[in-house]
Short mmCIF file of N, CA and C in Angstrom, two decimals:
data_model
loop_
_atom_site.label_atom_id
_atom_site.label_comp_id
_atom_site.label_asym_id
_atom_site.label_seq_id
_atom_site.Cartn_x
_atom_site.Cartn_y
_atom_site.Cartn_z
N MET A 1 0.85 -1.17 0.00
CA MET A 1 0.00 0.00 0.00
C MET A 1 0.90 1.23 0.00
N SER A 2 0.64 2.14 -0.91
CA SER A 2 1.45 3.36 -0.94
C SER A 2 0.64 4.53 -0.42
N TYR A 3 1.31 5.37 0.36
CA TYR A 3 0.68 6.54 0.93
C TYR A 3 1.09 7.76 0.12
N PRO A 4 0.20 8.76 0.02
CA PRO A 4 0.61 9.98 -0.65
C PRO A 4 1.77 10.62 0.08
N SER A 5 2.69 11.23 -0.66
CA SER A 5 3.89 11.80 -0.04
C SER A 5 3.54 12.89 0.97
N LYS A 6 2.41 13.57 0.79
CA LYS A 6 2.01 14.63 1.71
C LYS A 6 1.62 14.05 3.08
N LEU A 7 1.09 12.83 3.09
CA LEU A 7 0.66 12.20 4.33
C LEU A 7 1.85 11.79 5.18
N LEU A 8 2.90 11.34 4.54
CA LEU A 8 4.07 10.86 5.26
C LEU A 8 4.87 12.04 5.79
N GLY A 9 5.31 11.93 7.04
CA GLY A 9 6.12 12.98 7.63
C GLY A 9 7.52 12.95 7.08
N PHE A 10 8.13 11.79 7.07
CA PHE A 10 9.50 11.61 6.60
C PHE A 10 9.55 10.31 5.82
N PRO A 11 10.40 10.22 4.82
CA PRO A 11 10.57 8.93 4.17
C PRO A 11 11.17 7.93 5.16
N ILE A 12 10.75 6.70 5.09
CA ILE A 12 11.21 5.69 6.05
C ILE A 12 12.71 5.46 5.92
N THR A 13 13.27 5.75 4.75
CA THR A 13 14.70 5.57 4.57
C THR A 13 15.51 6.74 5.11
N ASP A 14 14.86 7.84 5.48
CA ASP A 14 15.56 9.00 6.03
C ASP A 14 15.97 8.69 7.47
N LYS A 15 17.24 8.58 7.70
CA LYS A 15 17.73 8.19 9.02
C LYS A 15 18.34 9.37 9.78
N ARG A 16 17.96 10.60 9.44
CA ARG A 16 18.51 11.76 10.15
C ARG A 16 18.09 11.79 11.60
N TRP A 17 17.02 11.11 11.95
CA TRP A 17 16.56 11.10 13.33
C TRP A 17 17.44 10.23 14.22
N VAL A 18 18.15 9.26 13.63
CA VAL A 18 18.96 8.33 14.42
C VAL A 18 20.07 9.05 15.19
N PRO A 19 20.88 9.90 14.54
CA PRO A 19 21.90 10.61 15.34
C PRO A 19 21.29 11.49 16.42
N GLY A 20 20.14 12.09 16.14
CA GLY A 20 19.49 12.92 17.15
C GLY A 20 19.04 12.10 18.34
N ALA A 21 18.50 10.92 18.08
CA ALA A 21 18.06 10.04 19.17
C ALA A 21 19.25 9.53 19.97
N LEU A 22 20.34 9.19 19.28
CA LEU A 22 21.53 8.72 20.00
C LEU A 22 22.20 9.85 20.78
N ARG A 23 22.20 11.06 20.23
CA ARG A 23 22.71 12.22 20.99
C ARG A 23 21.86 12.47 22.22
N GLY A 24 20.54 12.31 22.07
CA GLY A 24 19.64 12.45 23.21
C GLY A 24 19.94 11.42 24.29
N LEU A 25 20.22 10.18 23.87
CA LEU A 25 20.59 9.14 24.83
C LEU A 25 21.85 9.54 25.58
N ARG A 26 22.87 9.96 24.84
CA ARG A 26 24.14 10.38 25.46
C ARG A 26 23.93 11.57 26.38
N ASN A 27 23.22 12.59 25.90
CA ASN A 27 23.02 13.79 26.70
C ASN A 27 22.18 13.50 27.94
N GLY A 28 21.21 12.60 27.82
CA GLY A 28 20.42 12.22 28.98
C GLY A 28 21.26 11.54 30.04
N ILE A 29 22.15 10.66 29.62
CA ILE A 29 23.03 9.98 30.57
C ILE A 29 23.95 10.98 31.25
N VAL A 30 24.55 11.89 30.47
CA VAL A 30 25.46 12.89 31.03
C VAL A 30 24.72 13.83 31.98
N THR A 31 23.54 14.29 31.58
CA THR A 31 22.77 15.20 32.43
C THR A 31 22.35 14.51 33.72
N GLY A 32 21.89 13.28 33.63
CA GLY A 32 21.51 12.54 34.82
C GLY A 32 22.67 12.37 35.79
N ALA A 33 23.86 12.12 35.25
CA ALA A 33 25.04 11.99 36.11
C ALA A 33 25.41 13.34 36.72
N ARG A 34 25.33 14.41 35.93
CA ARG A 34 25.67 15.74 36.45
C ARG A 34 24.72 16.19 37.55
N ILE A 35 23.45 15.85 37.42
CA ILE A 35 22.48 16.24 38.43
C ILE A 35 22.78 15.54 39.75
N ARG A 36 23.22 14.30 39.70
CA ARG A 36 23.50 13.53 40.92
C ARG A 36 24.91 13.75 41.46
N LEU A 37 25.78 14.44 40.73
CA LEU A 37 27.17 14.63 41.15
C LEU A 37 27.30 15.30 42.52
N PRO A 38 26.56 16.36 42.85
CA PRO A 38 26.71 16.95 44.19
C PRO A 38 26.40 15.97 45.32
N TYR A 39 25.45 15.07 45.11
CA TYR A 39 25.13 14.08 46.13
C TYR A 39 26.28 13.08 46.32
N ILE A 40 26.96 12.77 45.23
CA ILE A 40 28.11 11.86 45.31
C ILE A 40 29.23 12.52 46.10
N ILE A 41 29.48 13.79 45.81
CA ILE A 41 30.53 14.51 46.53
C ILE A 41 30.20 14.59 48.02
N GLN A 42 28.96 14.89 48.33
CA GLN A 42 28.54 14.95 49.73
C GLN A 42 28.72 13.60 50.42
N ALA A 43 28.30 12.53 49.78
CA ALA A 43 28.45 11.20 50.37
C ALA A 43 29.92 10.83 50.55
N ALA A 44 30.77 11.21 49.58
CA ALA A 44 32.20 10.92 49.68
C ALA A 44 32.83 11.69 50.84
N ILE A 45 32.44 12.94 51.01
CA ILE A 45 32.97 13.74 52.12
C ILE A 45 32.56 13.14 53.45
N TYR A 46 31.30 12.74 53.57
CA TYR A 46 30.84 12.11 54.81
C TYR A 46 31.59 10.81 55.08
N ALA A 47 31.82 10.04 54.03
CA ALA A 47 32.52 8.77 54.20
C ALA A 47 33.95 8.99 54.67
N VAL A 48 34.62 10.03 54.15
CA VAL A 48 36.00 10.33 54.54
C VAL A 48 36.04 10.93 55.94
N LEU A 49 35.19 11.89 56.21
CA LEU A 49 35.21 12.59 57.50
C LEU A 49 34.84 11.69 58.66
N PHE A 50 33.79 10.92 58.51
CA PHE A 50 33.27 10.16 59.64
C PHE A 50 33.73 8.71 59.65
N ARG A 51 34.30 8.25 58.57
CA ARG A 51 34.78 6.87 58.44
C ARG A 51 33.77 5.88 58.99
N ASP A 52 32.56 6.14 58.63
CA ASP A 52 31.45 5.32 59.10
C ASP A 52 31.07 4.35 57.99
N THR A 53 30.82 3.11 58.34
CA THR A 53 30.43 2.13 57.31
C THR A 53 29.09 2.51 56.70
N GLY A 54 28.23 3.17 57.47
CA GLY A 54 26.96 3.64 56.91
C GLY A 54 27.19 4.68 55.83
N SER A 55 28.19 5.54 56.03
CA SER A 55 28.50 6.56 55.03
C SER A 55 29.05 5.92 53.76
N GLN A 56 29.85 4.87 53.93
CA GLN A 56 30.38 4.18 52.75
C GLN A 56 29.26 3.49 51.98
N ASN A 57 28.32 2.91 52.71
CA ASN A 57 27.17 2.29 52.03
C ASN A 57 26.33 3.34 51.34
N ARG A 58 26.20 4.50 51.98
CA ARG A 58 25.44 5.60 51.35
C ARG A 58 26.14 6.05 50.07
N PHE A 59 27.47 6.12 50.10
CA PHE A 59 28.22 6.50 48.91
C PHE A 59 27.95 5.54 47.77
N ARG A 60 27.94 4.26 48.04
CA ARG A 60 27.64 3.26 47.00
C ARG A 60 26.22 3.43 46.48
N PHE A 61 25.30 3.68 47.40
CA PHE A 61 23.90 3.86 47.01
C PHE A 61 23.74 5.08 46.11
N VAL A 62 24.43 6.17 46.43
CA VAL A 62 24.33 7.39 45.63
C VAL A 62 24.94 7.17 44.24
N ILE A 63 26.01 6.41 44.17
CA ILE A 63 26.61 6.07 42.87
C ILE A 63 25.59 5.28 42.04
N LYS A 64 24.90 4.32 42.67
CA LYS A 64 23.89 3.55 41.94
C LYS A 64 22.75 4.45 41.47
N GLN A 65 22.34 5.40 42.33
CA GLN A 65 21.28 6.33 41.94
C GLN A 65 21.72 7.16 40.74
N MET A 66 22.98 7.60 40.74
CA MET A 66 23.49 8.38 39.61
C MET A 66 23.42 7.56 38.33
N PHE A 67 23.83 6.30 38.40
CA PHE A 67 23.79 5.44 37.24
C PHE A 67 22.36 5.28 36.73
N TRP A 68 21.43 4.98 37.64
CA TRP A 68 20.04 4.75 37.22
C TRP A 68 19.39 6.03 36.71
N HIS A 69 19.69 7.16 37.33
CA HIS A 69 19.10 8.42 36.88
C HIS A 69 19.56 8.73 35.46
N GLY A 70 20.86 8.62 35.22
CA GLY A 70 21.38 8.86 33.88
C GLY A 70 20.82 7.88 32.86
N ARG A 71 20.78 6.62 33.24
CA ARG A 71 20.25 5.59 32.34
C ARG A 71 18.79 5.87 31.99
N ASN A 72 17.98 6.13 33.00
CA ASN A 72 16.56 6.36 32.77
C ASN A 72 16.32 7.61 31.92
N LEU A 73 17.05 8.67 32.21
CA LEU A 73 16.88 9.90 31.45
C LEU A 73 17.30 9.70 29.99
N GLY A 74 18.42 9.02 29.79
CA GLY A 74 18.88 8.75 28.43
C GLY A 74 17.92 7.85 27.66
N LEU A 75 17.42 6.80 28.31
CA LEU A 75 16.48 5.91 27.64
C LEU A 75 15.16 6.62 27.33
N TYR A 76 14.75 7.50 28.24
CA TYR A 76 13.52 8.26 27.97
C TYR A 76 13.67 9.07 26.68
N VAL A 77 14.78 9.78 26.55
CA VAL A 77 14.98 10.61 25.36
C VAL A 77 15.05 9.74 24.11
N LEU A 78 15.75 8.62 24.19
CA LEU A 78 15.85 7.72 23.04
C LEU A 78 14.47 7.21 22.63
N VAL A 79 13.68 6.74 23.58
CA VAL A 79 12.34 6.22 23.28
C VAL A 79 11.45 7.34 22.75
N TYR A 80 11.50 8.51 23.39
CA TYR A 80 10.67 9.64 22.98
C TYR A 80 10.94 10.05 21.54
N LYS A 81 12.21 10.23 21.20
CA LYS A 81 12.55 10.68 19.85
C LYS A 81 12.22 9.61 18.81
N THR A 82 12.44 8.36 19.15
CA THR A 82 12.15 7.28 18.21
C THR A 82 10.64 7.18 17.93
N ILE A 83 9.85 7.21 18.99
CA ILE A 83 8.40 7.11 18.81
C ILE A 83 7.86 8.33 18.07
N CYS A 84 8.36 9.52 18.40
CA CYS A 84 7.94 10.73 17.66
C CYS A 84 8.23 10.57 16.17
N TYR A 85 9.42 10.07 15.84
CA TYR A 85 9.76 9.90 14.43
C TYR A 85 8.81 8.94 13.75
N VAL A 86 8.58 7.80 14.38
CA VAL A 86 7.72 6.78 13.77
C VAL A 86 6.31 7.32 13.58
N LEU A 87 5.77 7.97 14.61
CA LEU A 87 4.40 8.49 14.50
C LEU A 87 4.30 9.61 13.46
N ARG A 88 5.33 10.45 13.39
CA ARG A 88 5.31 11.52 12.37
C ARG A 88 5.44 10.93 10.98
N HIS A 89 6.17 9.83 10.86
CA HIS A 89 6.30 9.16 9.56
C HIS A 89 4.93 8.73 9.04
N PHE A 90 4.08 8.28 9.95
CA PHE A 90 2.75 7.84 9.55
C PHE A 90 1.71 8.95 9.59
N GLY A 91 2.17 10.20 9.73
CA GLY A 91 1.27 11.33 9.59
C GLY A 91 0.61 11.84 10.85
N LEU A 92 0.96 11.31 12.00
CA LEU A 92 0.37 11.78 13.25
C LEU A 92 1.12 13.03 13.70
N ARG A 93 0.39 14.13 13.87
CA ARG A 93 1.03 15.42 14.17
C ARG A 93 0.22 16.20 15.19
N ASN A 94 0.57 17.48 15.33
CA ASN A 94 -0.14 18.46 16.17
C ASN A 94 -0.03 18.16 17.66
N GLY A 95 1.07 17.61 18.10
CA GLY A 95 1.30 17.38 19.52
C GLY A 95 0.82 16.04 20.03
N VAL A 96 -0.02 15.37 19.26
CA VAL A 96 -0.51 14.06 19.69
C VAL A 96 0.65 13.07 19.74
N GLU A 97 1.53 13.14 18.76
CA GLU A 97 2.66 12.22 18.74
C GLU A 97 3.59 12.46 19.92
N CYS A 98 3.73 13.72 20.34
CA CYS A 98 4.57 14.04 21.50
C CYS A 98 3.95 13.50 22.78
N TRP A 99 2.63 13.61 22.89
CA TRP A 99 1.95 13.11 24.08
C TRP A 99 2.10 11.60 24.19
N ILE A 100 1.89 10.91 23.08
CA ILE A 100 2.00 9.44 23.08
C ILE A 100 3.44 9.03 23.39
N ALA A 101 4.41 9.69 22.74
CA ALA A 101 5.81 9.35 22.98
C ALA A 101 6.21 9.65 24.42
N GLY A 102 5.74 10.76 24.97
CA GLY A 102 6.04 11.09 26.36
C GLY A 102 5.45 10.08 27.32
N PHE A 103 4.23 9.65 27.06
CA PHE A 103 3.59 8.66 27.92
C PHE A 103 4.34 7.33 27.89
N VAL A 104 4.63 6.85 26.68
CA VAL A 104 5.31 5.55 26.56
C VAL A 104 6.72 5.64 27.15
N GLY A 105 7.44 6.73 26.84
CA GLY A 105 8.80 6.89 27.38
C GLY A 105 8.80 6.99 28.89
N GLY A 106 7.88 7.77 29.45
CA GLY A 106 7.80 7.89 30.90
C GLY A 106 7.39 6.60 31.57
N PHE A 107 6.44 5.90 30.97
CA PHE A 107 5.98 4.61 31.50
C PHE A 107 7.13 3.62 31.54
N TRP A 108 7.92 3.62 30.48
CA TRP A 108 8.98 2.64 30.35
C TRP A 108 10.22 3.02 31.15
N ALA A 109 10.66 4.28 31.06
CA ALA A 109 11.92 4.68 31.68
C ALA A 109 11.77 5.04 33.16
N PHE A 110 10.67 5.66 33.54
CA PHE A 110 10.52 6.14 34.91
C PHE A 110 9.40 5.46 35.68
N GLY A 111 8.88 4.37 35.17
CA GLY A 111 7.76 3.70 35.81
C GLY A 111 8.10 2.89 37.04
N GLU A 112 9.36 2.59 37.26
CA GLU A 112 9.78 1.79 38.41
C GLU A 112 9.70 2.64 39.68
N SER A 113 8.98 2.16 40.69
CA SER A 113 8.85 2.92 41.93
C SER A 113 9.50 2.21 43.11
N LYS A 114 10.17 1.11 42.88
CA LYS A 114 10.83 0.36 43.95
C LYS A 114 12.32 0.24 43.63
N GLY A 115 13.09 -0.14 44.62
CA GLY A 115 14.50 -0.38 44.41
C GLY A 115 15.32 0.90 44.37
N VAL A 116 16.52 0.79 43.81
CA VAL A 116 17.46 1.90 43.79
C VAL A 116 16.92 3.08 43.00
N SER A 117 16.34 2.81 41.85
CA SER A 117 15.88 3.91 41.00
C SER A 117 14.53 4.45 41.43
N GLY A 118 13.84 3.77 42.34
CA GLY A 118 12.51 4.19 42.74
C GLY A 118 12.46 5.56 43.38
N ALA A 119 13.39 5.86 44.29
CA ALA A 119 13.39 7.16 44.96
C ALA A 119 13.67 8.28 43.97
N VAL A 120 14.61 8.05 43.06
CA VAL A 120 14.93 9.07 42.06
C VAL A 120 13.75 9.27 41.12
N ASN A 121 13.15 8.18 40.66
CA ASN A 121 12.01 8.28 39.76
C ASN A 121 10.85 8.99 40.42
N ASN A 122 10.64 8.73 41.69
CA ASN A 122 9.55 9.38 42.43
C ASN A 122 9.77 10.89 42.46
N GLN A 123 10.98 11.34 42.74
CA GLN A 123 11.29 12.77 42.75
C GLN A 123 11.03 13.39 41.38
N ILE A 124 11.49 12.72 40.34
CA ILE A 124 11.35 13.26 38.98
C ILE A 124 9.88 13.36 38.60
N VAL A 125 9.12 12.31 38.87
CA VAL A 125 7.71 12.30 38.48
C VAL A 125 6.93 13.38 39.23
N LEU A 126 7.17 13.53 40.52
CA LEU A 126 6.47 14.56 41.28
C LEU A 126 6.84 15.96 40.81
N TYR A 127 8.12 16.18 40.51
CA TYR A 127 8.55 17.48 40.00
C TYR A 127 7.88 17.78 38.66
N LEU A 128 7.86 16.80 37.78
CA LEU A 128 7.26 17.02 36.46
C LEU A 128 5.75 17.17 36.54
N LEU A 129 5.12 16.50 37.50
CA LEU A 129 3.68 16.67 37.69
C LEU A 129 3.38 18.11 38.10
N ALA A 130 4.15 18.64 39.03
CA ALA A 130 3.95 20.02 39.45
C ALA A 130 4.19 20.99 38.29
N ARG A 131 5.20 20.71 37.47
CA ARG A 131 5.46 21.56 36.30
C ARG A 131 4.31 21.48 35.30
N GLY A 132 3.75 20.30 35.13
CA GLY A 132 2.61 20.13 34.23
C GLY A 132 1.38 20.88 34.72
N ILE A 133 1.13 20.82 36.01
CA ILE A 133 0.00 21.55 36.58
C ILE A 133 0.22 23.05 36.41
N GLU A 134 1.45 23.51 36.67
CA GLU A 134 1.75 24.93 36.50
C GLU A 134 1.54 25.37 35.05
N GLY A 135 2.04 24.60 34.12
CA GLY A 135 1.87 24.93 32.71
C GLY A 135 0.41 24.94 32.29
N SER A 136 -0.36 23.99 32.80
CA SER A 136 -1.79 23.95 32.48
C SER A 136 -2.52 25.17 33.03
N LEU A 137 -2.20 25.54 34.27
CA LEU A 137 -2.83 26.73 34.85
C LEU A 137 -2.49 27.99 34.06
N ARG A 138 -1.23 28.12 33.64
CA ARG A 138 -0.84 29.28 32.83
C ARG A 138 -1.58 29.30 31.49
N SER A 139 -1.66 28.14 30.87
CA SER A 139 -2.34 28.04 29.59
C SER A 139 -3.83 28.36 29.73
N PHE A 140 -4.47 27.80 30.75
CA PHE A 140 -5.89 28.07 30.97
C PHE A 140 -6.14 29.54 31.26
N SER A 141 -5.22 30.16 31.99
CA SER A 141 -5.35 31.58 32.32
C SER A 141 -5.19 32.44 31.06
N GLN A 142 -4.24 32.10 30.21
CA GLN A 142 -4.01 32.87 28.99
C GLN A 142 -5.15 32.70 27.99
N ARG A 143 -5.81 31.56 27.99
CA ARG A 143 -6.94 31.32 27.09
C ARG A 143 -8.25 31.89 27.63
N GLY A 144 -8.23 32.37 28.87
CA GLY A 144 -9.43 32.92 29.46
C GLY A 144 -10.32 31.90 30.14
N LEU A 145 -9.84 30.67 30.28
CA LEU A 145 -10.63 29.64 30.96
C LEU A 145 -10.56 29.79 32.48
N LEU A 146 -9.53 30.46 32.96
CA LEU A 146 -9.38 30.77 34.39
C LEU A 146 -9.16 32.28 34.51
N PRO A 147 -9.55 32.87 35.63
CA PRO A 147 -9.27 34.29 35.82
C PRO A 147 -7.77 34.56 35.84
N ARG A 148 -7.36 35.74 35.39
CA ARG A 148 -5.93 36.11 35.35
C ARG A 148 -5.28 36.03 36.73
N GLN A 149 -6.04 36.22 37.79
CA GLN A 149 -5.48 36.17 39.14
C GLN A 149 -4.98 34.78 39.50
N LEU A 150 -5.46 33.74 38.81
CA LEU A 150 -5.03 32.37 39.11
C LEU A 150 -3.84 31.92 38.26
N ASP A 151 -3.29 32.83 37.46
CA ASP A 151 -2.07 32.53 36.72
C ASP A 151 -0.95 32.35 37.74
N PRO A 152 -0.17 31.26 37.67
CA PRO A 152 0.90 31.04 38.65
C PRO A 152 1.96 32.13 38.68
N ALA A 153 1.99 33.00 37.68
CA ALA A 153 2.94 34.11 37.71
C ALA A 153 2.52 35.19 38.70
N THR A 154 1.25 35.19 39.11
CA THR A 154 0.76 36.16 40.09
C THR A 154 0.90 35.57 41.49
N PRO A 155 0.99 36.42 42.52
CA PRO A 155 1.13 35.89 43.88
C PRO A 155 -0.04 35.00 44.30
N LEU A 156 -1.27 35.40 43.99
CA LEU A 156 -2.42 34.58 44.36
C LEU A 156 -2.44 33.27 43.59
N GLY A 157 -2.10 33.33 42.32
CA GLY A 157 -2.07 32.12 41.50
C GLY A 157 -1.03 31.14 41.99
N PHE A 158 0.13 31.66 42.41
CA PHE A 158 1.17 30.76 42.92
C PHE A 158 0.72 30.12 44.23
N ARG A 159 0.01 30.88 45.05
CA ARG A 159 -0.51 30.31 46.30
C ARG A 159 -1.48 29.17 46.00
N PHE A 160 -2.33 29.36 44.98
CA PHE A 160 -3.25 28.27 44.60
C PHE A 160 -2.48 27.07 44.07
N LEU A 161 -1.44 27.31 43.28
CA LEU A 161 -0.62 26.21 42.75
C LEU A 161 0.03 25.45 43.91
N ALA A 162 0.61 26.18 44.86
CA ALA A 162 1.25 25.52 46.01
C ALA A 162 0.21 24.74 46.82
N GLY A 163 -0.92 25.33 47.06
CA GLY A 163 -1.96 24.63 47.81
C GLY A 163 -2.46 23.40 47.11
N PHE A 164 -2.68 23.50 45.79
CA PHE A 164 -3.17 22.36 45.03
C PHE A 164 -2.13 21.25 44.98
N SER A 165 -0.86 21.62 44.75
CA SER A 165 0.22 20.62 44.68
C SER A 165 0.35 19.89 45.99
N LEU A 166 0.32 20.61 47.10
CA LEU A 166 0.47 19.97 48.40
C LEU A 166 -0.78 19.21 48.80
N ALA A 167 -1.94 19.62 48.31
CA ALA A 167 -3.17 18.88 48.60
C ALA A 167 -3.14 17.50 47.93
N LEU A 168 -2.43 17.38 46.81
CA LEU A 168 -2.33 16.10 46.12
C LEU A 168 -1.47 15.10 46.89
N ILE A 169 -0.62 15.62 47.74
CA ILE A 169 0.27 14.74 48.52
C ILE A 169 -0.52 14.19 49.65
#
């Protein structure tokens, strides 16, 4: 079955997305490691200063968290970019492909809530949930669906955002 060229986002033989997805994987791993680096330094200082076996175990745990954070972030970007490319190839556009790719990538890369990566994933998911709520409130306010006073950029709007976020906990 042949599709009209206008329907297809990219030719299936066009592999320009592959380097971008691999760069995203690399950058995700590096960024994840950089974010966890201060915790590693702190754990190393505690281990040296106090010479406590608990501090040494904490140092190992923080190293594992750094590895998992970088891995999960890199895999998320790889999955996200790959799925976006595939869906755009078949003509799915207008943000729907990004939503689907984000859901699948998040489900796969950050869905683990137990073990070493569980604590890190929990922090990331809660942070991104709050950012999503903030973005939605701003968008609703700009479209006129909410009063301007509830825009998180205003003091009252930020108070509502903080109250709503903490009420979810």
